[in-house]
Tab-separated table of C-alpha atoms in Angstrom:
chain	number	residue	atom	x	y	z
A	17	UNK	CA	-11.967	-9.920	-41.013
A	18	UNK	CA	-9.700	-12.932	-41.326
A	19	UNK	CA	-6.655	-10.647	-41.103
A	20	UNK	CA	-7.897	-9.138	-37.826
A	21	UNK	CA	-8.691	-12.562	-36.340
A	22	UNK	CA	-5.214	-13.787	-37.280
A	23	UNK	CA	-3.629	-10.700	-35.693
A	24	UNK	CA	-5.635	-11.220	-32.467
A	25	UNK	CA	-4.630	-14.875	-32.356
A	26	UNK	CA	-0.990	-13.855	-32.672
A	27	UNK	CA	-1.372	-11.341	-29.831
A	28	UNK	CA	-2.949	-13.960	-27.576
A	29	UNK	CA	-0.178	-16.435	-28.305
A	30	UNK	CA	2.756	-14.153	-27.571
A	31	UNK	CA	1.058	-12.338	-24.645
A	32	UNK	CA	1.340	-8.727	-25.779
A	33	UNK	CA	0.237	-6.400	-28.575
A	34	UNK	CA	2.091	-3.761	-30.577
A	35	UNK	CA	0.880	-0.423	-31.942
A	36	UNK	CA	3.542	0.440	-34.585
A	37	UNK	CA	2.972	4.044	-35.693
A	38	UNK	CA	-0.758	3.377	-35.995
A	39	UNK	CA	-1.796	6.466	-34.030
A	40	UNK	CA	1.310	8.639	-34.144
A	41	UNK	CA	4.229	8.655	-36.540
A	42	UNK	CA	7.475	7.710	-34.848
A	43	UNK	CA	5.904	6.018	-31.818
A	44	UNK	CA	5.704	2.344	-30.900
A	45	UNK	CA	3.268	1.270	-28.160
A	46	UNK	CA	3.399	-2.157	-26.491
A	47	UNK	CA	0.653	-3.476	-24.186
A	48	UNK	CA	-0.020	-6.625	-22.162
A	49	UNK	CA	-3.198	-7.661	-20.298
A	50	UNK	CA	-3.556	-7.839	-16.521
A	51	UNK	CA	-5.598	-10.964	-15.848
A	52	UNK	CA	-7.663	-11.655	-12.757
A	53	UNK	CA	-7.855	-15.023	-11.033
A	54	UNK	CA	-10.767	-15.931	-13.312
A	55	UNK	CA	-8.727	-15.159	-16.439
A	56	UNK	CA	-10.767	-12.051	-17.267
A	57	UNK	CA	-8.807	-8.936	-18.198
A	58	UNK	CA	-8.821	-6.336	-15.434
A	59	UNK	CA	-6.789	-3.853	-17.442
A	60	UNK	CA	-3.494	-3.526	-19.280
A	61	UNK	CA	0.107	-2.419	-18.890
A	62	UNK	CA	1.049	-0.063	-21.722
A	63	UNK	CA	4.525	1.274	-22.605
A	64	UNK	CA	5.323	3.867	-25.268
A	65	UNK	CA	8.679	4.039	-27.052
A	66	UNK	CA	9.204	7.458	-28.641
A	67	UNK	CA	11.002	7.906	-31.928
A	68	UNK	CA	13.982	10.128	-32.681
A	69	UNK	CA	14.624	12.323	-35.696
A	70	UNK	CA	15.062	9.293	-37.886
A	71	UNK	CA	11.997	7.457	-36.651
A	72	UNK	CA	11.416	4.880	-33.928
A	73	UNK	CA	14.456	3.435	-32.222
A	74	UNK	CA	13.372	-0.103	-33.068
A	75	UNK	CA	12.876	-1.103	-36.660
A	76	UNK	CA	9.769	-2.947	-37.782
A	77	UNK	CA	11.460	-6.361	-37.990
A	78	UNK	CA	12.941	-5.991	-34.507
A	79	UNK	CA	9.878	-4.481	-32.784
A	80	UNK	CA	9.495	-7.599	-30.631
A	81	UNK	CA	12.991	-7.036	-29.255
A	82	UNK	CA	14.474	-6.229	-25.888
A	83	UNK	CA	12.703	-3.023	-24.897
A	84	UNK	CA	8.952	-2.610	-24.471
A	85	UNK	CA	7.707	-6.142	-25.073
A	86	UNK	CA	9.434	-7.869	-22.154
A	87	UNK	CA	8.702	-4.934	-19.826
A	88	UNK	CA	4.989	-4.915	-20.569
A	89	UNK	CA	4.618	-8.692	-20.875
A	90	UNK	CA	6.566	-9.495	-17.699
A	91	UNK	CA	5.173	-6.565	-15.762
A	92	UNK	CA	1.516	-7.483	-16.303
A	93	UNK	CA	1.594	-10.653	-14.145
A	94	UNK	CA	3.430	-8.689	-11.467
A	95	UNK	CA	0.641	-6.115	-11.383
A	96	UNK	CA	-1.912	-8.909	-11.350
A	97	UNK	CA	-0.281	-10.330	-8.250
A	98	UNK	CA	-0.073	-6.848	-6.728
A	99	UNK	CA	-3.837	-6.274	-6.965
A	100	UNK	CA	-4.702	-9.779	-5.852
A	101	UNK	CA	-5.706	-11.165	-9.228
A	102	UNK	CA	-3.271	-14.079	-8.856
A	103	UNK	CA	-2.190	-15.887	-5.712
A	104	UNK	CA	-2.266	-13.786	-2.559
A	105	UNK	CA	1.034	-15.236	-1.364
A	106	UNK	CA	2.912	-13.560	-4.202
A	107	UNK	CA	1.601	-10.021	-3.754
A	108	UNK	CA	4.222	-7.303	-4.027
A	109	UNK	CA	4.336	-3.773	-2.711
A	110	UNK	CA	3.732	-0.906	-5.090
A	111	UNK	CA	7.423	-0.066	-5.120
A	112	UNK	CA	8.350	-3.651	-5.964
A	113	UNK	CA	5.740	-3.787	-8.699
A	114	UNK	CA	6.963	-0.545	-10.230
A	115	UNK	CA	10.522	-1.863	-10.188
A	116	UNK	CA	9.469	-5.056	-11.917
A	117	UNK	CA	7.666	-3.097	-14.589
A	118	UNK	CA	10.736	-1.114	-15.587
A	119	UNK	CA	13.614	-3.385	-14.646
A	120	UNK	CA	14.340	-4.354	-18.269
A	121	UNK	CA	14.468	-0.880	-19.735
A	122	UNK	CA	17.811	0.331	-21.121
A	123	UNK	CA	19.306	3.735	-20.481
A	124	UNK	CA	20.084	4.399	-24.152
A	125	UNK	CA	16.676	3.464	-25.502
A	126	UNK	CA	14.422	4.022	-22.517
A	127	UNK	CA	10.712	3.496	-22.786
A	128	UNK	CA	8.292	5.896	-21.218
A	129	UNK	CA	7.209	4.624	-17.782
A	130	UNK	CA	4.603	1.904	-18.316
A	131	UNK	CA	1.070	3.036	-17.604
A	132	UNK	CA	-1.696	0.896	-16.109
A	133	UNK	CA	-5.090	1.063	-17.796
A	134	UNK	CA	-8.014	-0.459	-15.899
A	135	UNK	CA	-11.105	-2.148	-17.228
A	136	UNK	CA	-14.010	-0.929	-15.067
A	137	UNK	CA	-16.712	-2.345	-17.289
A	138	UNK	CA	-19.265	-4.736	-15.730
A	139	UNK	CA	-18.193	-8.358	-15.904
A	140	UNK	CA	-20.576	-11.154	-16.633
A	141	UNK	CA	-23.439	-8.855	-17.612
A	142	UNK	CA	-26.035	-7.355	-15.291
A	143	UNK	CA	-25.522	-4.395	-12.998
A	144	UNK	CA	-22.141	-2.793	-12.580
A	145	UNK	CA	-20.580	-3.474	-9.204
A	146	UNK	CA	-18.246	-1.235	-7.231
A	147	UNK	CA	-14.634	-1.687	-8.352
A	148	UNK	CA	-12.492	-3.653	-5.935
A	149	UNK	CA	-9.622	-1.918	-4.222
A	150	UNK	CA	-6.415	-2.600	-6.126
A	151	UNK	CA	-4.279	-1.995	-3.063
A	152	UNK	CA	-3.490	-4.431	-0.280
A	153	UNK	CA	-3.870	-1.756	2.392
A	154	UNK	CA	-2.672	-3.870	5.295
A	155	UNK	CA	0.534	-4.750	3.439
A	156	UNK	CA	1.168	-1.279	2.076
A	157	UNK	CA	0.716	0.371	5.456
A	158	UNK	CA	3.242	-1.875	7.226
A	159	UNK	CA	6.039	0.762	7.356
A	160	UNK	CA	3.619	3.302	8.820
A	161	UNK	CA	2.477	0.889	11.521
A	162	UNK	CA	6.100	0.254	12.458
A	163	UNK	CA	6.944	3.975	12.456
A	164	UNK	CA	3.949	4.946	14.616
A	165	UNK	CA	4.445	2.029	16.997
A	166	UNK	CA	8.078	3.016	17.527
A	167	UNK	CA	7.020	6.633	18.074
A	168	UNK	CA	4.548	5.458	20.691
A	169	UNK	CA	7.232	3.489	22.540
A	170	UNK	CA	9.611	6.458	22.577
A	171	UNK	CA	7.404	8.278	25.122
A	172	UNK	CA	6.146	5.608	27.546
A	173	UNK	CA	3.598	6.334	30.276
A	174	UNK	CA	4.799	3.955	32.984
A	175	UNK	CA	2.322	4.720	35.755
A	176	UNK	CA	1.202	2.047	38.218
A	177	UNK	CA	-2.451	1.611	39.210
A	178	UNK	CA	-1.790	0.815	42.878
A	179	UNK	CA	0.205	4.031	43.352
A	180	UNK	CA	-2.776	6.188	42.391
A	181	UNK	CA	-5.045	4.962	45.206
A	182	UNK	CA	-5.228	6.347	48.737
A	183	UNK	CA	-5.867	3.000	50.358
A	184	UNK	CA	-6.178	4.558	53.803
A	185	UNK	CA	-9.535	6.075	52.822
A	186	UNK	CA	-11.116	2.661	52.169
A	187	UNK	CA	-13.982	1.456	54.375
A	188	UNK	CA	-15.417	-2.048	54.745
A	189	UNK	CA	-18.667	-2.408	52.797
A	190	UNK	CA	-19.767	-5.071	55.270
A	191	UNK	CA	-19.518	-2.688	58.190
A	192	UNK	CA	-20.502	0.405	56.221
A	193	UNK	CA	-23.027	-0.458	53.460
A	194	UNK	CA	-22.912	1.750	50.398
A	195	UNK	CA	-25.088	4.869	50.260
A	196	UNK	CA	-25.386	7.563	47.581
A	197	UNK	CA	-24.567	10.089	50.297
A	198	UNK	CA	-21.065	8.593	50.542
A	199	UNK	CA	-20.177	10.465	47.371
A	200	UNK	CA	-22.560	13.331	46.576
A	201	UNK	CA	-22.558	13.896	42.816
A	202	UNK	CA	-25.061	14.379	40.002
A	203	UNK	CA	-26.687	11.325	38.449
A	204	UNK	CA	-25.187	12.178	35.055
A	205	UNK	CA	-21.683	12.049	36.509
A	206	UNK	CA	-22.443	8.789	38.312
A	207	UNK	CA	-23.791	7.317	35.054
A	208	UNK	CA	-20.639	8.420	33.227
A	209	UNK	CA	-18.340	6.722	35.756
A	210	UNK	CA	-20.456	3.557	35.519
A	211	UNK	CA	-20.519	3.460	31.696
A	212	UNK	CA	-16.850	4.348	31.326
A	213	UNK	CA	-15.728	1.643	33.733
A	214	UNK	CA	-17.892	-1.088	32.215
A	215	UNK	CA	-16.645	-0.057	28.779
A	216	UNK	CA	-13.064	-0.534	29.984
A	217	UNK	CA	-14.048	-3.914	31.456
A	218	UNK	CA	-15.082	-5.094	27.995
A	219	UNK	CA	-11.496	-4.881	26.694
A	220	UNK	CA	-11.076	-8.601	25.832
A	221	UNK	CA	-13.771	-8.369	23.164
A	222	UNK	CA	-12.340	-5.178	21.660
A	223	UNK	CA	-8.936	-6.842	21.407
A	224	UNK	CA	-10.496	-9.857	19.723
A	225	UNK	CA	-12.207	-7.589	17.195
A	226	UNK	CA	-8.944	-5.817	16.352
A	227	UNK	CA	-6.862	-8.985	16.128
A	228	UNK	CA	-9.185	-10.282	13.410
A	229	UNK	CA	-7.429	-7.750	11.159
A	230	UNK	CA	-3.890	-8.375	12.449
A	231	UNK	CA	-1.919	-11.202	10.762
A	232	UNK	CA	0.474	-13.092	13.014
A	233	UNK	CA	3.582	-11.707	11.286
A	234	UNK	CA	2.381	-8.096	11.007
A	235	UNK	CA	3.521	-5.232	13.298
A	236	UNK	CA	-0.135	-4.281	13.744
A	237	UNK	CA	-0.492	-7.392	15.917
A	238	UNK	CA	2.469	-6.307	18.048
A	239	UNK	CA	0.907	-2.870	18.418
A	240	UNK	CA	-2.406	-4.421	19.445
A	241	UNK	CA	-0.724	-6.427	22.202
A	242	UNK	CA	0.907	-3.236	23.493
A	243	UNK	CA	-2.388	-1.354	23.271
A	244	UNK	CA	-4.180	-4.109	25.190
A	245	UNK	CA	-1.554	-4.130	27.937
A	246	UNK	CA	-1.908	-0.385	28.426
A	247	UNK	CA	-5.707	-0.395	28.239
A	248	UNK	CA	-6.050	-3.232	30.768
A	249	UNK	CA	-4.862	-1.061	33.661
A	250	UNK	CA	-7.742	1.380	33.111
A	251	UNK	CA	-10.415	-0.886	34.545
A	252	UNK	CA	-8.029	-1.898	37.370
A	253	UNK	CA	-7.377	1.621	38.606
A	254	UNK	CA	-10.937	2.831	38.011
A	255	UNK	CA	-12.443	0.019	40.036
A	256	UNK	CA	-9.990	0.565	42.887
A	257	UNK	CA	-10.858	4.268	42.941
A	258	UNK	CA	-14.603	3.549	42.732
A	259	UNK	CA	-14.454	1.140	45.680
A	260	UNK	CA	-12.306	3.388	47.864
A	261	UNK	CA	-14.231	6.594	47.052
A	262	UNK	CA	-17.604	4.780	47.118
A	263	UNK	CA	-18.834	6.830	44.154
A	264	UNK	CA	-20.819	3.839	42.806
A	265	UNK	CA	-22.860	1.081	44.397
A	266	UNK	CA	-20.430	-1.889	44.144
A	267	UNK	CA	-23.259	-4.423	43.810
A	268	UNK	CA	-24.909	-2.558	40.936
A	269	UNK	CA	-21.496	-2.181	39.305
A	270	UNK	CA	-20.722	-5.898	39.536
A	271	UNK	CA	-24.165	-6.860	38.247
A	272	UNK	CA	-23.634	-4.568	35.273
A	273	UNK	CA	-20.193	-6.042	34.593
A	274	UNK	CA	-21.614	-9.567	34.550
A	275	UNK	CA	-24.347	-8.636	32.093
A	276	UNK	CA	-21.996	-6.644	29.866
A	277	UNK	CA	-19.239	-9.235	29.647
A	278	UNK	CA	-21.585	-12.217	29.312
A	279	UNK	CA	-22.874	-10.704	26.062
A	280	UNK	CA	-19.457	-10.331	24.448
A	281	UNK	CA	-20.830	-7.378	22.507
A	282	UNK	CA	-18.274	-5.245	20.676
A	283	UNK	CA	-17.990	-3.388	17.356
A	284	UNK	CA	-16.938	-5.669	14.489
A	285	UNK	CA	-15.671	-3.502	11.603
A	286	UNK	CA	-15.754	-5.521	8.388
A	287	UNK	CA	-12.504	-4.228	6.886
A	288	UNK	CA	-9.149	-2.962	8.079
A	289	UNK	CA	-10.031	0.498	6.756
A	290	UNK	CA	-13.281	0.519	8.729
A	291	UNK	CA	-11.421	-0.669	11.816
A	292	UNK	CA	-8.782	2.043	11.944
A	293	UNK	CA	-11.305	4.786	11.163
A	294	UNK	CA	-13.663	3.566	13.883
A	295	UNK	CA	-10.966	3.151	16.526
A	296	UNK	CA	-9.523	6.596	15.765
A	297	UNK	CA	-12.941	8.171	16.375
A	298	UNK	CA	-13.646	5.950	19.386
A	299	UNK	CA	-10.307	6.666	21.088
A	300	UNK	CA	-10.869	10.393	20.679
A	301	UNK	CA	-14.413	10.083	22.035
A	302	UNK	CA	-13.235	8.029	25.016
A	303	UNK	CA	-10.533	10.588	25.760
A	304	UNK	CA	-13.160	13.355	25.800
A	305	UNK	CA	-15.545	11.309	27.979
A	306	UNK	CA	-12.898	10.581	30.640
A	307	UNK	CA	-11.592	14.151	30.587
A	308	UNK	CA	-15.040	15.707	30.959
A	309	UNK	CA	-16.050	13.244	33.670
A	310	UNK	CA	-12.968	14.134	35.685
A	311	UNK	CA	-13.834	17.827	35.404
A	312	UNK	CA	-17.254	17.117	36.947
A	313	UNK	CA	-15.952	15.295	40.023
A	314	UNK	CA	-16.109	16.981	43.447
A	315	UNK	CA	-13.239	19.397	43.933
A	316	UNK	CA	-11.929	17.427	46.929
A	317	UNK	CA	-11.647	14.147	44.973
A	318	UNK	CA	-8.060	14.604	43.850
A	319	UNK	CA	-7.631	10.822	43.581
A	320	UNK	CA	-10.486	10.527	41.068
A	321	UNK	CA	-9.251	13.448	39.027
A	322	UNK	CA	-5.759	11.936	38.895
A	323	UNK	CA	-7.089	8.517	37.862
A	324	UNK	CA	-9.307	9.826	35.076
A	325	UNK	CA	-6.564	12.184	33.931
A	326	UNK	CA	-4.100	9.308	33.569
A	327	UNK	CA	-6.628	7.262	31.610
A	328	UNK	CA	-7.449	10.216	29.349
A	329	UNK	CA	-3.714	10.644	28.738
A	330	UNK	CA	-3.390	7.024	27.614
A	331	UNK	CA	-6.410	7.407	25.351
A	332	UNK	CA	-4.789	10.488	23.817
A	333	UNK	CA	-1.701	8.516	22.821
A	334	UNK	CA	-3.795	5.675	21.445
A	335	UNK	CA	-5.878	8.169	19.490
A	336	UNK	CA	-2.734	9.730	18.004
A	337	UNK	CA	-1.588	6.320	16.756
A	338	UNK	CA	-4.878	5.564	15.013
A	339	UNK	CA	-5.369	9.129	13.810
A	340	UNK	CA	-2.012	9.171	12.052
A	341	UNK	CA	-2.377	5.592	10.824
A	342	UNK	CA	-5.656	6.545	9.176
A	343	UNK	CA	-4.013	9.612	7.638
A	344	UNK	CA	-1.302	7.349	6.184
A	345	UNK	CA	-3.987	5.004	4.866
A	346	UNK	CA	-5.677	7.908	3.059
A	347	UNK	CA	-2.412	8.508	1.183
A	348	UNK	CA	-2.281	4.846	0.142
A	349	UNK	CA	-5.894	4.129	-0.815
A	350	UNK	CA	-8.002	7.306	-0.569
A	351	UNK	CA	-11.151	5.854	-2.094
A	352	UNK	CA	-11.360	2.889	0.274
A	353	UNK	CA	-10.728	5.143	3.265
A	354	UNK	CA	-13.316	7.738	2.228
A	355	UNK	CA	-15.981	5.071	1.833
A	356	UNK	CA	-15.068	3.503	5.183
A	357	UNK	CA	-15.045	6.898	6.901
A	358	UNK	CA	-18.512	7.795	5.679
A	359	UNK	CA	-19.825	4.397	6.681
A	360	UNK	CA	-18.392	4.656	10.192
A	361	UNK	CA	-19.488	8.251	10.804
A	362	UNK	CA	-23.009	7.420	9.650
A	363	UNK	CA	-23.323	4.562	12.153
A	364	UNK	CA	-20.949	5.635	14.932
A	365	UNK	CA	-21.788	4.627	18.493
A	366	UNK	CA	-19.663	4.383	21.593
A	367	UNK	CA	-18.671	0.782	22.450
A	368	UNK	CA	-21.008	0.363	25.426
A	369	UNK	CA	-24.353	-0.586	23.947
A	370	UNK	CA	-24.310	-3.912	25.811
A	371	UNK	CA	-24.345	-2.161	29.188
A	372	UNK	CA	-27.638	-2.508	31.102
A	373	UNK	CA	-29.892	0.545	30.607
A	374	UNK	CA	-27.282	2.085	28.319
A	375	UNK	CA	-29.707	4.505	26.671
A	376	UNK	CA	-30.917	5.872	30.006
A	377	UNK	CA	-27.333	6.391	31.144
A	378	UNK	CA	-26.369	7.980	27.812
A	379	UNK	CA	-29.185	10.526	28.137
A	380	UNK	CA	-28.060	11.443	31.646
A	381	UNK	CA	-24.447	11.795	30.514
A	382	UNK	CA	-25.459	14.056	27.626
A	383	UNK	CA	-27.653	16.243	29.845
A	384	UNK	CA	-24.724	16.640	32.222
A	385	UNK	CA	-22.674	18.013	29.304
A	386	UNK	CA	-20.058	15.238	29.569
A	387	UNK	CA	-20.543	13.471	26.262
A	388	UNK	CA	-23.334	13.501	23.716
A	389	UNK	CA	-24.067	14.418	20.133
A	390	UNK	CA	-22.757	17.937	20.635
A	391	UNK	CA	-19.409	16.738	21.959
A	392	UNK	CA	-19.140	14.129	19.213
A	393	UNK	CA	-19.600	16.804	16.570
A	394	UNK	CA	-17.474	19.591	18.072
A	395	UNK	CA	-14.737	17.661	19.906
A	396	UNK	CA	-14.438	14.463	17.871
A	397	UNK	CA	-15.719	14.590	14.320
A	398	UNK	CA	-14.903	18.164	13.293
A	399	UNK	CA	-11.256	18.248	14.474
A	400	UNK	CA	-10.507	14.722	13.267
A	401	UNK	CA	-11.912	15.315	9.782
A	402	UNK	CA	-9.973	18.554	9.667
A	403	UNK	CA	-6.709	16.782	10.484
A	404	UNK	CA	-7.424	14.214	7.775
A	405	UNK	CA	-8.267	17.089	5.401
A	406	UNK	CA	-11.086	15.063	3.855
A	407	UNK	CA	-12.379	18.023	1.859
A	408	UNK	CA	-9.201	18.088	-0.228
A	409	UNK	CA	-8.475	14.377	-0.691
A	410	UNK	CA	-7.732	13.731	-4.362
A	411	UNK	CA	-7.788	10.697	-6.605
A	412	UNK	CA	-11.197	9.411	-5.482
A	413	UNK	CA	-13.293	6.967	-7.444
A	414	UNK	CA	-16.880	7.859	-8.364
A	415	UNK	CA	-18.141	5.813	-5.440
A	416	UNK	CA	-15.751	7.534	-3.049
A	417	UNK	CA	-16.759	10.987	-4.321
A	418	UNK	CA	-20.360	10.042	-3.644
A	419	UNK	CA	-19.340	8.897	-0.166
A	420	UNK	CA	-17.666	12.266	0.490
A	421	UNK	CA	-20.845	14.050	-0.554
A	422	UNK	CA	-22.803	11.818	1.816
A	423	UNK	CA	-20.329	12.642	4.594
A	424	UNK	CA	-21.055	16.340	4.082
A	425	UNK	CA	-24.768	15.584	4.358
A	426	UNK	CA	-24.266	13.547	7.538
A	427	UNK	CA	-22.343	16.390	9.167
A	428	UNK	CA	-25.063	18.840	8.163
A	429	UNK	CA	-27.747	16.623	9.697
A	430	UNK	CA	-25.715	16.270	12.893
A	431	UNK	CA	-25.258	20.041	13.097
A	432	UNK	CA	-28.984	20.607	12.605
A	433	UNK	CA	-29.783	18.063	15.314
A	434	UNK	CA	-27.369	19.710	17.754
A	435	UNK	CA	-28.918	23.115	17.054
A	436	UNK	CA	-32.431	21.746	17.652
A	437	UNK	CA	-31.331	20.150	20.918
A	438	UNK	CA	-29.737	23.400	22.083
A	439	UNK	CA	-32.876	25.337	21.163
A	440	UNK	CA	-35.122	22.932	23.082
A	441	UNK	CA	-32.785	23.027	26.077
A	442	UNK	CA	-32.928	26.831	26.045
A	443	UNK	CA	-36.723	26.831	25.862
A	444	UNK	CA	-36.929	24.364	28.741
A	445	UNK	CA	-34.546	26.433	30.849
A	446	UNK	CA	-36.591	29.581	30.263
A	447	UNK	CA	-39.822	27.843	31.276
A	448	UNK	CA	-38.323	26.427	34.468
A	449	UNK	CA	-36.427	29.576	35.492
A	450	UNK	CA	-37.871	31.258	38.602
A	451	UNK	CA	-39.816	34.458	37.965
A	452	UNK	CA	-38.355	37.706	39.321
């Protein structure tokens, strides 16, 4: 009707709408739109002013006064900036946005806390697309990064690579060419040392991948520099031990390093959420791989056990940082994290696929019981998901709930695969066992 069109025109002009006792006697509701960068309404900020015994605290002629209208009207652009609808440079934290929404309320005639109502309808016709995250996760998680980084620095591991090596045991490869008999050990253990060392060698590309998600003025960049400094000594001390102990052919090792590093192959998580989930799982997996490799070394190789133990200890601390950072991220934006988690678990692979003959080495390592699908499920995935308590995460979007259901299915498929592998291994062992 003409009256309705005139009322809508008035609302558009002043920037907010008023519900004056239209739904409930004695209540006045004021709302303002939250506009995206394209000018389309993403939702609305709504504030309700309750009435007292004598009716609403604002009379009809003064309903555009100093209470709800300014709070809703001024708060809407703030929320728009918060979710990224306006310029990224003016984004505020959730606490700042909440303060802006209520800063003009009075104590005597306080409005109910403004609510945010979102428009999840498809825009522009066609198929509905997944709703965008309304949280700037990297900004919101800043205090947690700082807290966990400071916790990490409070318990430094200041070991020196050169002090871990018994240099007196070294022999000249020119005078004494390498032979497998120099260090008798199973091929699975030898493959594990080879893969673990070349993985550590590839550090520059992992750092580059992480720094893509670390703004220059963010503490996550400072953490990444610290992490890189600590990780860099792993390949140093491992290579020194390998050369002195002669557990690997140095020529084969160097050829593998050249191939691996010339590729520049490294995981490239698309989002910050994907990154921290992946690195948390990867650090835990690397810790397990180094620990289990050390346990398989000859009993008389105390140097090797010490070296791999120190590296596993570093990986433990790095895992704790990313584990707890991911837990903090779940509290900030559970839906984004659940989707990222499912995506990363479904496609998880150790960061060594660029190593020559990686699959052959991986099979040997798994057969040796050092690291494989069974260890990933029992020692990595199950305890980490338990610590994140993914089964009880609340406040998920429909897409995130679907992702959690998919995560359950992925774990079930992994469990079934592990059981099949164990059954086949048992059958093979019974066929090859000597008859009595």
